[in-house]
GROMACS .gro file of C-alpha atoms in nm:
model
  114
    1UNK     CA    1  -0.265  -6.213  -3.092
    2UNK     CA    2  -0.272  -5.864  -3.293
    3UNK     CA    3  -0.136  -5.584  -3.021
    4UNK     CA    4  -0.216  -5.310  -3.328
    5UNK     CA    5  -0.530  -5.246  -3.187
    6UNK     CA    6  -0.369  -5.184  -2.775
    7UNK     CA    7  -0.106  -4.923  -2.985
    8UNK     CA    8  -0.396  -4.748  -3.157
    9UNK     CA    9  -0.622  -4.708  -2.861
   10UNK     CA   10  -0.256  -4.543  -2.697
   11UNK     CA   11  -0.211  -4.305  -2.991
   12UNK     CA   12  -0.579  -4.219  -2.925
   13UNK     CA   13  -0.578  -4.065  -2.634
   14UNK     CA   14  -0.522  -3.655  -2.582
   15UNK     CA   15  -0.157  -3.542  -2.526
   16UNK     CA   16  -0.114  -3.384  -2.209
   17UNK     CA   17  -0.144  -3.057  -2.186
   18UNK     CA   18   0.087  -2.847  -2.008
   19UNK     CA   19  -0.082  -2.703  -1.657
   20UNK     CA   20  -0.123  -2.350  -1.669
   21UNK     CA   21  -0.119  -2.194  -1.295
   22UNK     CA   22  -0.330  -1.890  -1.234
   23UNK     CA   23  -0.236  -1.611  -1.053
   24UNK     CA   24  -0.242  -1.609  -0.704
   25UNK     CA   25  -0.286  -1.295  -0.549
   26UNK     CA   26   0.085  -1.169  -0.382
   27UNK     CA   27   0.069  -0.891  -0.095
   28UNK     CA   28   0.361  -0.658  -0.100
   29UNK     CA   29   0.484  -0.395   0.190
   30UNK     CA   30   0.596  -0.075   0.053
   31UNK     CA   31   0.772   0.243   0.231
   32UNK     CA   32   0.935   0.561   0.158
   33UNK     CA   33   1.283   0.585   0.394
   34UNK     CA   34   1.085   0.945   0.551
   35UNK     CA   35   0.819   0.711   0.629
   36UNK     CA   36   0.778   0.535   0.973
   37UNK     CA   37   0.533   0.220   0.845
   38UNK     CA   38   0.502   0.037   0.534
   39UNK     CA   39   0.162   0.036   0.366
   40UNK     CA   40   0.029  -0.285   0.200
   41UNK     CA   41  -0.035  -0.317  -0.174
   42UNK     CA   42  -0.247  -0.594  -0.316
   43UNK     CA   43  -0.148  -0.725  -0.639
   44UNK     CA   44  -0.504  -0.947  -0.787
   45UNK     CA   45  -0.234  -1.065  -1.091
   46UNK     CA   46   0.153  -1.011  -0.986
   47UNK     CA   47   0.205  -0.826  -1.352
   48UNK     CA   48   0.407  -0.512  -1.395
   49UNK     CA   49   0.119  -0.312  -1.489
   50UNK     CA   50  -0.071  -0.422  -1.166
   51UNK     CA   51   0.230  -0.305  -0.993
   52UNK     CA   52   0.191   0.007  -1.164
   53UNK     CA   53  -0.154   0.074  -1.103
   54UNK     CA   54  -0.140  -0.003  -0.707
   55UNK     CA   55   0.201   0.207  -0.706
   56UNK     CA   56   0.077   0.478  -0.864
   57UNK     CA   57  -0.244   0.494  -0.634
   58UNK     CA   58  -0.103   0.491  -0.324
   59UNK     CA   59   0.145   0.737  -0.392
   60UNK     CA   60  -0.122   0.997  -0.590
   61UNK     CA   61   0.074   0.960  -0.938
   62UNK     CA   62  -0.190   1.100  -1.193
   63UNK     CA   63  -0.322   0.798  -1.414
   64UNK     CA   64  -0.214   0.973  -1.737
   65UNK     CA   65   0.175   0.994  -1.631
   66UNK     CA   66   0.389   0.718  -1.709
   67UNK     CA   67   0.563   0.538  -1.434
   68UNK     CA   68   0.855   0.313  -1.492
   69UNK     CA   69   0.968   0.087  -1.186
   70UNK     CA   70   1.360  -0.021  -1.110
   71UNK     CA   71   1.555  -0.274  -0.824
   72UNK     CA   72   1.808  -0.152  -0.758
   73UNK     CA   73   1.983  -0.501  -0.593
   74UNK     CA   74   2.169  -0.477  -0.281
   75UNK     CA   75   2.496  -0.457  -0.471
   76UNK     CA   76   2.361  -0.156  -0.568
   77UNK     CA   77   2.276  -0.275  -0.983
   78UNK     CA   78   1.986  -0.067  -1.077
   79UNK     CA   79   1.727  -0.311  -1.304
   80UNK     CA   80   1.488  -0.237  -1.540
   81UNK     CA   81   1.121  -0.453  -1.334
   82UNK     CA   82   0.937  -0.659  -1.600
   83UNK     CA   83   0.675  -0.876  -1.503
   84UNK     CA   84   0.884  -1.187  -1.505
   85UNK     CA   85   1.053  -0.971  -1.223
   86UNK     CA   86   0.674  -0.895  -1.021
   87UNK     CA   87   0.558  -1.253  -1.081
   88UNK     CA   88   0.839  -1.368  -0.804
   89UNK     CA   89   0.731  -1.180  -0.568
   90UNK     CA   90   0.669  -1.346  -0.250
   91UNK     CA   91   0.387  -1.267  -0.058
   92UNK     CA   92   0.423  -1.017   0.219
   93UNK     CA   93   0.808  -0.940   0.071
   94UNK     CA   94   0.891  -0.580   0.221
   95UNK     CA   95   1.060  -0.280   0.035
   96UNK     CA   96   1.151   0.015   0.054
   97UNK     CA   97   1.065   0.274  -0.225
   98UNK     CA   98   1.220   0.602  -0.414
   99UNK     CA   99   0.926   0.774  -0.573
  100UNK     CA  100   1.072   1.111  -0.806
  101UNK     CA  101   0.944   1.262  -1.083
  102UNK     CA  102   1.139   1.321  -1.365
  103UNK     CA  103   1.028   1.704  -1.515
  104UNK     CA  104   1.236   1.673  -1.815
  105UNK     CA  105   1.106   1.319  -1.928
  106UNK     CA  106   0.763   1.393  -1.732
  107UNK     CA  107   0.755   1.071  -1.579
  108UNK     CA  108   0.766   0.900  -1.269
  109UNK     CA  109   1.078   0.695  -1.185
  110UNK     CA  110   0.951   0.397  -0.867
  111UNK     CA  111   1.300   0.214  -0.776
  112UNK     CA  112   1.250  -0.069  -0.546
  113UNK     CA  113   1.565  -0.139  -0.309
  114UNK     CA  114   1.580  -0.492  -0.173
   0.00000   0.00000   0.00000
């Protein structure tokens, strides 16, 4: 009996592909220390620009400014957020925010303390 043709019909078939997860939607809590209650943001795709978008509209940062977000870990290491960073976000994860504008770079500075 000739198994060639049970070894061809094997090298036939599709490879698997690799399962590619969308984005679920991740629900953040954000506060100033001055405030007394955390507002919610929504992120549709946990990106960094996402992030920037919903952190720049609920604290009235014009569109055109840039806006470049830090952690600052509880050791006190102050990190550059990419969206590797945003993506493991959990949902309803709580921070609390430092929002200040930086006049002689003209941009907005967002740290995120954990």
């Amino acid at each position: 009996m000739n198994n060639a043709g049970a070894s061809d019909d094997l090298n036939d078939r599709p490879s698997k592909l690799a399962r590619i997860q969308p984005s679920r939607p991740v629900t953040i809590y954000v506060k100033k220390s001055e405030e007394r209650v955390y507002s919610a943001l929504c992120l549709t795709k946990p990106t960094l620009d996402s992030l920037k978008e919903e952190v720049a509209a609920k604290y009235a940062i014009p569109k055109n400014m840039p806006v470049k977000l830090y952690k600052r870990t509880r050791k006190g290491l102050l990190i550059h957020m990419d969206t590797r960073m945003v993506e493991q976000f959990q949902d309803e994860d709580d921070f609390l925010v430092e929002v200040n504008f930086q006049n002689k770079e003209g941009i907005f500075e967002v740290t995120f303390l954990y």
